[in-house]
Coordinates of C-alpha atoms and ligand atoms in Angstrom, one line a residue:
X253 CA 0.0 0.0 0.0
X254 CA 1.7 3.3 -0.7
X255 CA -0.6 7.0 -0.5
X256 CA -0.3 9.6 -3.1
X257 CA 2.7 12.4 -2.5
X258 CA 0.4 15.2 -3.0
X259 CA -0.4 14.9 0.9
X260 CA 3.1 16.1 0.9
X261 CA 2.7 19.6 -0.5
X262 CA 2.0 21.2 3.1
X263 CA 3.8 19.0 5.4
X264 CA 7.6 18.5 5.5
X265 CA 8.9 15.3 5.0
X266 CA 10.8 12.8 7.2
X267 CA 11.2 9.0 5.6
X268 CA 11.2 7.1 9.0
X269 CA 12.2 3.5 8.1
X270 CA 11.2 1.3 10.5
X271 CA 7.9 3.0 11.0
X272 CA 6.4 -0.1 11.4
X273 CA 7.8 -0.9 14.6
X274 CA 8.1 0.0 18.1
X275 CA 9.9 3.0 18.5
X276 CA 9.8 4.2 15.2
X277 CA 5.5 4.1 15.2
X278 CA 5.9 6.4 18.6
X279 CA 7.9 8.4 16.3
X280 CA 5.7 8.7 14.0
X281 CA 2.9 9.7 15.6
X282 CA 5.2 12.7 17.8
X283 CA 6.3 13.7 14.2
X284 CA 2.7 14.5 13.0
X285 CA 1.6 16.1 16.1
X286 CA 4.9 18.4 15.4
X287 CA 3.5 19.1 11.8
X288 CA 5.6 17.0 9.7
X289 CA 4.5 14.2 7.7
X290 CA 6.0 11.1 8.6
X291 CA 6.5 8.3 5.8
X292 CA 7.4 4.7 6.7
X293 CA 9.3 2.9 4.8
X294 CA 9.7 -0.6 6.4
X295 CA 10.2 -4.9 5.5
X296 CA 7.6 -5.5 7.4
X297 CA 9.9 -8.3 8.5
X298 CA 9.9 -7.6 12.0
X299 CA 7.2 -4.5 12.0
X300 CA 3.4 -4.4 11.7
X301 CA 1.6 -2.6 9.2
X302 CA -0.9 -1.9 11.6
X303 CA 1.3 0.4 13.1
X304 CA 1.9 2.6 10.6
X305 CA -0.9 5.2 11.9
X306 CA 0.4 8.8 11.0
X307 CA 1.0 9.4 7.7
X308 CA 1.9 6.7 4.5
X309 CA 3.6 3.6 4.3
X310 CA 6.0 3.0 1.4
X311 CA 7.0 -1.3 1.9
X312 CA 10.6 -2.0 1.5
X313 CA 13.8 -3.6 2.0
X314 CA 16.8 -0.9 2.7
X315 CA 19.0 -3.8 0.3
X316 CA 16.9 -2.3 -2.2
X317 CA 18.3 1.1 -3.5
X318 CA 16.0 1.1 -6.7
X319 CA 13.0 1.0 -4.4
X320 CA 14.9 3.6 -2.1
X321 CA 15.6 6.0 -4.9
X322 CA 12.1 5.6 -6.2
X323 CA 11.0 6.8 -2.8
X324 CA 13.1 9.4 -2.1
X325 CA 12.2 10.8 -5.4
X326 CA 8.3 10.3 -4.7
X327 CA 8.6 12.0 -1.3
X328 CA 11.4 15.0 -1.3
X329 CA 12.2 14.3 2.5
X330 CA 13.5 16.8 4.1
X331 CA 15.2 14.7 6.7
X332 CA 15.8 10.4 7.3
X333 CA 15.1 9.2 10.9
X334 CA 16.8 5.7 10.2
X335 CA 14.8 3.5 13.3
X336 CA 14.9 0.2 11.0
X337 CA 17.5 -2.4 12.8
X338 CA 18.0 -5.8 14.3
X339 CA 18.5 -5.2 17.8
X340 CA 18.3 -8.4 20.4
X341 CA 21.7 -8.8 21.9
X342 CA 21.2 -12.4 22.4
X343 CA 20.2 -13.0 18.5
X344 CA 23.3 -11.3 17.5
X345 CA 25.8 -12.9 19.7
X346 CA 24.8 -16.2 17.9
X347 CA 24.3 -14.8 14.7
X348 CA 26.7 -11.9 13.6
X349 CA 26.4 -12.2 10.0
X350 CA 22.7 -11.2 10.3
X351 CA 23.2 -7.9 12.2
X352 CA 26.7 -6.5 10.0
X353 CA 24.4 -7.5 6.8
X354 CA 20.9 -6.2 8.6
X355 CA 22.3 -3.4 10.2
X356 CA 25.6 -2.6 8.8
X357 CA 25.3 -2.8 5.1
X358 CA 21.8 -2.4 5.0
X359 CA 22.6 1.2 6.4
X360 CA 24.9 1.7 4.2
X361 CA 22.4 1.3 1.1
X362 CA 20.3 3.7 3.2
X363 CA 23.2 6.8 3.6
X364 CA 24.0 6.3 0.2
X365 CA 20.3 6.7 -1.1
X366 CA 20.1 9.7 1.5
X367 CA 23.1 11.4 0.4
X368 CA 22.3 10.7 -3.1
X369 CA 18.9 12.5 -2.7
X370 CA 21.2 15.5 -1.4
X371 CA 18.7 15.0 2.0
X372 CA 21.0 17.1 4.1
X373 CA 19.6 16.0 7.7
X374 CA 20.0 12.2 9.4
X375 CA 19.3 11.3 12.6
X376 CA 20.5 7.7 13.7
X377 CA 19.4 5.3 16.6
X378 CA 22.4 4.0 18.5
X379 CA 22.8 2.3 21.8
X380 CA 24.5 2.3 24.6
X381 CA 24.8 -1.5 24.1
X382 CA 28.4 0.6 21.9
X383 CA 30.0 0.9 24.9
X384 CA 30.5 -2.3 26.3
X385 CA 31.2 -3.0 30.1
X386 CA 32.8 -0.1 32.0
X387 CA 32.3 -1.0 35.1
X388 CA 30.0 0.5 37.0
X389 CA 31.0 4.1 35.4
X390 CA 27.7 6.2 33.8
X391 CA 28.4 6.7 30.1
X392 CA 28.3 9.8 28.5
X393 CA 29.2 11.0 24.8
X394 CA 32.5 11.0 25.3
X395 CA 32.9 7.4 26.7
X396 CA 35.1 5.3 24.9
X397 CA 33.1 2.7 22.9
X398 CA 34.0 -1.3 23.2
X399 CA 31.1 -2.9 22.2
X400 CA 30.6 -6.6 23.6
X401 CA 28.3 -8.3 21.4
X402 CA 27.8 -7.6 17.7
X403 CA 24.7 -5.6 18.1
X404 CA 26.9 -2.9 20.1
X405 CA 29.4 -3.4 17.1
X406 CA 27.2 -2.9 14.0
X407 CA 25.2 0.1 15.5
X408 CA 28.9 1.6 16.2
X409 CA 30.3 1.2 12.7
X410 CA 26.8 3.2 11.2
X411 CA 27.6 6.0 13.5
X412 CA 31.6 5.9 11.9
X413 CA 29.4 5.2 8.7
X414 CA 27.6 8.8 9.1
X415 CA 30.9 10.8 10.2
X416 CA 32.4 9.3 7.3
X417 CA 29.3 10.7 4.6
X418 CA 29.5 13.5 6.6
X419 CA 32.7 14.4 6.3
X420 CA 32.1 13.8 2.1
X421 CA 28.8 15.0 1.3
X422 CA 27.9 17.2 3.8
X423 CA 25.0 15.4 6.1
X424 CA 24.7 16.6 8.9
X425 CA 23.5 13.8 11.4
X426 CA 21.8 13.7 15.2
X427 CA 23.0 10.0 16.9
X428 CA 21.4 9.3 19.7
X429 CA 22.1 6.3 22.2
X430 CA 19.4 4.9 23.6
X431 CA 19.9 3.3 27.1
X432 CA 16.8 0.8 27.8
X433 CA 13.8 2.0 25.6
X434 CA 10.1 1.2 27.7
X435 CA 6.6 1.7 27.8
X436 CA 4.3 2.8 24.8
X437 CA 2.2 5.6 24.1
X438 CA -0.1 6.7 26.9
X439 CA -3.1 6.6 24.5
X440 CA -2.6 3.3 23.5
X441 CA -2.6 3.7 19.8
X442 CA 0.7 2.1 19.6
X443 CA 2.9 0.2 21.7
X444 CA 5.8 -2.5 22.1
X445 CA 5.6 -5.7 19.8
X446 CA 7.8 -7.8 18.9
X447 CA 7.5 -11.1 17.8
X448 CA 9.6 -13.5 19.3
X449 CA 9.5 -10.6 22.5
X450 CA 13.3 -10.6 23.7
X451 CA 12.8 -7.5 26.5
X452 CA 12.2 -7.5 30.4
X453 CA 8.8 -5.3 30.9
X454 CA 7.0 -7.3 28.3
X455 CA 8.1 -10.5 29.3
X456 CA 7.6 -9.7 32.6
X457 CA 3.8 -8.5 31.8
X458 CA 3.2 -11.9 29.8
X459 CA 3.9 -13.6 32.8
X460 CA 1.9 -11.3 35.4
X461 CA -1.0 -11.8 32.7
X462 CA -0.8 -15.4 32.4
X463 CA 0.4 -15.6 28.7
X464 CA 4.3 -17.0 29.9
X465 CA 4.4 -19.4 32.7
X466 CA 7.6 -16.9 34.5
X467 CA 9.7 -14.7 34.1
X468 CA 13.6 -16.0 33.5
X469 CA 16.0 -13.6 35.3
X470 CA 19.1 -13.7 33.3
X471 CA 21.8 -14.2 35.9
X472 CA 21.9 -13.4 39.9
X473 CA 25.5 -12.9 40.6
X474 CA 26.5 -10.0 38.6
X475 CA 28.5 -7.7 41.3
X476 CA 25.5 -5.2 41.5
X477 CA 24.0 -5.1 45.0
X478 CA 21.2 -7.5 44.4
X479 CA 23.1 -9.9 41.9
X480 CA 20.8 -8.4 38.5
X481 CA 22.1 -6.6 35.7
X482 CA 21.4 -2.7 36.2
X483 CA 19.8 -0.6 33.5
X484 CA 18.9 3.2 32.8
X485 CA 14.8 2.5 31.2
X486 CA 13.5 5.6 29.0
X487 CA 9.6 6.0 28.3
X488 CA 9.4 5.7 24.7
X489 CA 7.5 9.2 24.3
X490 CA 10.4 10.7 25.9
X491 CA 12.5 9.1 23.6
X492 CA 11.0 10.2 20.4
X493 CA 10.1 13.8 21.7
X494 CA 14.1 13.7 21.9
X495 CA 14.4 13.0 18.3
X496 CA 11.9 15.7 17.2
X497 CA 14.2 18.6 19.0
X498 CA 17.4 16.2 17.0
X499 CA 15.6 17.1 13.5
X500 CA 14.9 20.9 15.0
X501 CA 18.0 20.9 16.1
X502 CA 19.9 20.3 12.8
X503 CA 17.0 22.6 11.0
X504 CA 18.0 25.1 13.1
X505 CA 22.0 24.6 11.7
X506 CA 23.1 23.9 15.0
X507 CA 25.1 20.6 14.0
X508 CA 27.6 21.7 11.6
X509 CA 27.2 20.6 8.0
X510 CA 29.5 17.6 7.9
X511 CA 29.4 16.5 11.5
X512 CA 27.5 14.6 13.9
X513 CA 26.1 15.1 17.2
X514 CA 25.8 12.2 19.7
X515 CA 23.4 12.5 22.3
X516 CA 22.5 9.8 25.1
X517 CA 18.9 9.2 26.0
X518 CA 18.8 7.9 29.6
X519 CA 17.7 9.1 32.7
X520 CA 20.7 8.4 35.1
X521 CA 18.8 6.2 37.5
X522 CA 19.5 2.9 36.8
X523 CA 17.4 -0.5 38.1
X524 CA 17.8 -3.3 38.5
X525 CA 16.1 -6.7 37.0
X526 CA 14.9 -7.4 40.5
X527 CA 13.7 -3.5 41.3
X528 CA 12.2 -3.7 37.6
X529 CA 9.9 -6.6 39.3
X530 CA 8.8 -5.3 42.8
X531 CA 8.3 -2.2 40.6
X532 CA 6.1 -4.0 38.8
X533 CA 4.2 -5.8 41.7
X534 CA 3.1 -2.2 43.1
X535 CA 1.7 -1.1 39.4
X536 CA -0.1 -4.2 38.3
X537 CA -0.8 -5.6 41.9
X538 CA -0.1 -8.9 41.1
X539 CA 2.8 -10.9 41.5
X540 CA 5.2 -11.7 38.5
X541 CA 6.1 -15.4 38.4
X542 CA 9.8 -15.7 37.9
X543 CA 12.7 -18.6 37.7
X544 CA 16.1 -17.3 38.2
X545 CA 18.3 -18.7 34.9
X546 CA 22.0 -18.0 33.3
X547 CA 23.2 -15.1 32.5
X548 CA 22.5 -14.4 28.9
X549 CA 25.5 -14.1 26.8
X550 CA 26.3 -10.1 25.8
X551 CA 25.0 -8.6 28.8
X552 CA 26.7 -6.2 30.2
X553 CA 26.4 -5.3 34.1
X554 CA 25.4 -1.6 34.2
X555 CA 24.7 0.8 31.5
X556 CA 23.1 4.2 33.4
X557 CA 23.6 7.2 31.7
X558 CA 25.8 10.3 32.9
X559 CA 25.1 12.6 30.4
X560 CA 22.7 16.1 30.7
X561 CA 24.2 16.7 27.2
X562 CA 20.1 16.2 25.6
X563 CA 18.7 18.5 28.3
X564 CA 21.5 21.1 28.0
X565 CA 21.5 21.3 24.5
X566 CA 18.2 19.7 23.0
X567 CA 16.1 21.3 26.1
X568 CA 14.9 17.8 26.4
X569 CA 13.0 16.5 30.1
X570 CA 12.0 12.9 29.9
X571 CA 8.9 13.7 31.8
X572 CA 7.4 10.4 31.8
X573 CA 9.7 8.4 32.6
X574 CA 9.4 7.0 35.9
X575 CA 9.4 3.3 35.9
X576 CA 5.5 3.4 37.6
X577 CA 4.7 5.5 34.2
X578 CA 6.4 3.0 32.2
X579 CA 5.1 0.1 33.4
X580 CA 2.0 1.6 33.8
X581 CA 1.7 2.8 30.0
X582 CA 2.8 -0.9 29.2
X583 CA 0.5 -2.6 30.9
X584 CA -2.3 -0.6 29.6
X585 CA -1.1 -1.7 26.3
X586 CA -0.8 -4.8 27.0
X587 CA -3.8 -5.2 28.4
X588 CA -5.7 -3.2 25.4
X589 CA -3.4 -5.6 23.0
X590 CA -4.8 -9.2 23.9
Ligands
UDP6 N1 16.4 -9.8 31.2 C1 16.0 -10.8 32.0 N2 15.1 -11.7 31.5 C2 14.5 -11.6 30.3 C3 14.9 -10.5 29.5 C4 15.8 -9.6 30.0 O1 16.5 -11.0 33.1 O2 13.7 -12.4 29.9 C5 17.4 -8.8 31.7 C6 18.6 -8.7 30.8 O3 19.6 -9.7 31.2 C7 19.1 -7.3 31.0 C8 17.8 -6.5 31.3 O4 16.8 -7.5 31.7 O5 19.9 -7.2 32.1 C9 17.2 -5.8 30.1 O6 17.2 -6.6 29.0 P1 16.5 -6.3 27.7 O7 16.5 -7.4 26.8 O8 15.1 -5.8 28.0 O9 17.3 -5.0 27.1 P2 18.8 -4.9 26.7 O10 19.5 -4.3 28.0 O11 19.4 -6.2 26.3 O12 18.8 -3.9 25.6

């Protein structure tokens, strides 16, 4: 299915691939509400075109630069918000190949397409999963990056991929690294899907409702205080309301033409597996069946961010998320889902 560009004419546009799936849908609908017209482009491999809520859906592969250059040409984008990736840690440790080809080189088909539409504007999803373990330090921008599985990897060589176009056609890119991404739109008209579900808060809401017979805690002797691997969790509106200040941001020619800006999106509280499930217990009132397992290969101990770079410089405030709102917002979803 693909809509007619004339809806274009009084709405700038961003070509958001992965549209179609979690974060990218919240991104979508935060893009419209800003006034811009947001058009998905997405496999539908791992998204859902049901998803795709707030402006047209174009269907395709990022391997496929004649489809890529047919829709840059329909569409005129004034800006690429590139959400489309493979991103379960666990897959990619025993599958590497898939996340440099699905990641990594199909990123590369994307830049090229971008810079060959002379679409000035790029902003990228990293991770924090690029740093690696640094041992109980909070990251900031200026971290040194040692990923430890190849998910971490391939997300780092896209953001050397953009400094690289940068630096030889002029795009001017906003990477932002995610810390633990949670929770879904307060309204309900999208939320967290993924099918097999890899993450904690869903799995964990599966087994609260019934669907999963427990929750498997990946490893209880990490040297954190109570044994569980700590994390810094984001409410996915916060997260994309980041990434509409990003493309205002570069709009506004505050990232030089050429250059990248990185920006972390976490909170600086971190929690741990275990606090993520008594948190969970007060919201839901109910108890979350759990089995403690191994740890899960690729996991690193702590990743909190330290960084007020987003706040000082975006004027971002991740208002909503408190891990109540997140879990909250989740389990409304989840319960609105079945
Ligand atoms: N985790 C867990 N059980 C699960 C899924 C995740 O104990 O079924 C832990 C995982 O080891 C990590 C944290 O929860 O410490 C967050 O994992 P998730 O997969 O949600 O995100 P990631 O940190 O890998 O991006």
């Amino acid at each position: 299915m693909s809509s007619t560009a004339s809806q274009a004419s009084t709405r700038a546009v961003v070509l958001v691939t992965g549209g179609a799936g979690y974060i990218g849908a919240h991104a979508c609908k935060v893009l419209k509400a800003a006034g811009f017209l947001p058009v998905t482009y997405d496999s539908l491999v791992t998204g859902w075109e049901e998803a795709v809520k707030f402006g047209p859906f174009e269907q395709g592969d990022l391997m496929d630069r004649v489809r890529l250059d047919a829709v840059f040409a329909k569409w005129k984008p004034v800006a690429v918000m590139h959400f489309a990736a493979l991103s379960q840690v666990g897959e990619a440790m025993r599958e590497p190949g898939k996340y440099w080809r699905g990641n990594v080189a199909a990123s590369l088909s994307l830049i090229e397409a971008t810079a060959a539409a002379g679409v000035e504007h790029f902003v990228f999803s990293s991770t924090c999963a690029t740093y690696g373990d640094h041992d109980g330090v909070t990251l900031d921008e200026d971290t040194p990056q040692h990923p430890i599985n190849s998910y971490g990897a391939s997300k780092r060589a896209i953001e050397d991929m953009l400094r690289d176009f940068g630096a030889a056609y002029g795009l001017s890119s906003v990477i932002f690294r995610y810390f633990n991404v949670a929770g879904a739109d307060p309204e309900a008209e999208v939320g967290e899907r993924h099918e097999p579900e890899t993450h904690l808060i869903p799995l964990m809401l599966d087994a609260v409702a019934g669907k999963r017979p427990a929750l498997s805690v990946f490893g209880t002797d990490y040297p954190t205080p109570d044994g569980t691997c700590i994390r810094d969790y984001v409410h996915v509106m916060d997260l994309v309301e980041a990434h509409v200040l990003g493309l205002r941001h570069l709009q506004a020619g505050r990232v030089a033409p050429g250059t990248a800006r990185v920006f972390c999106l976490g909170t600086g509280r971190g929690f741990s597996v275990r606090e993520v499930i008594e948190a969970s217990r007060a919201v839901t009132n109910r108890e979350v069946p759990v089995v403690y397992a191994d740890r899960r290969a690729g996991d690193a101990v702590k990743l909190v961010s330290g960084s007020g770079r987003a706040r000082d410089e975006l004027g971002w405030e991740p208002r909503r998320s408190s891990m109540e709102q997140m879990i909250g917002d989740a389990w409304r979803w989840h319960n609105r889902a079945v």
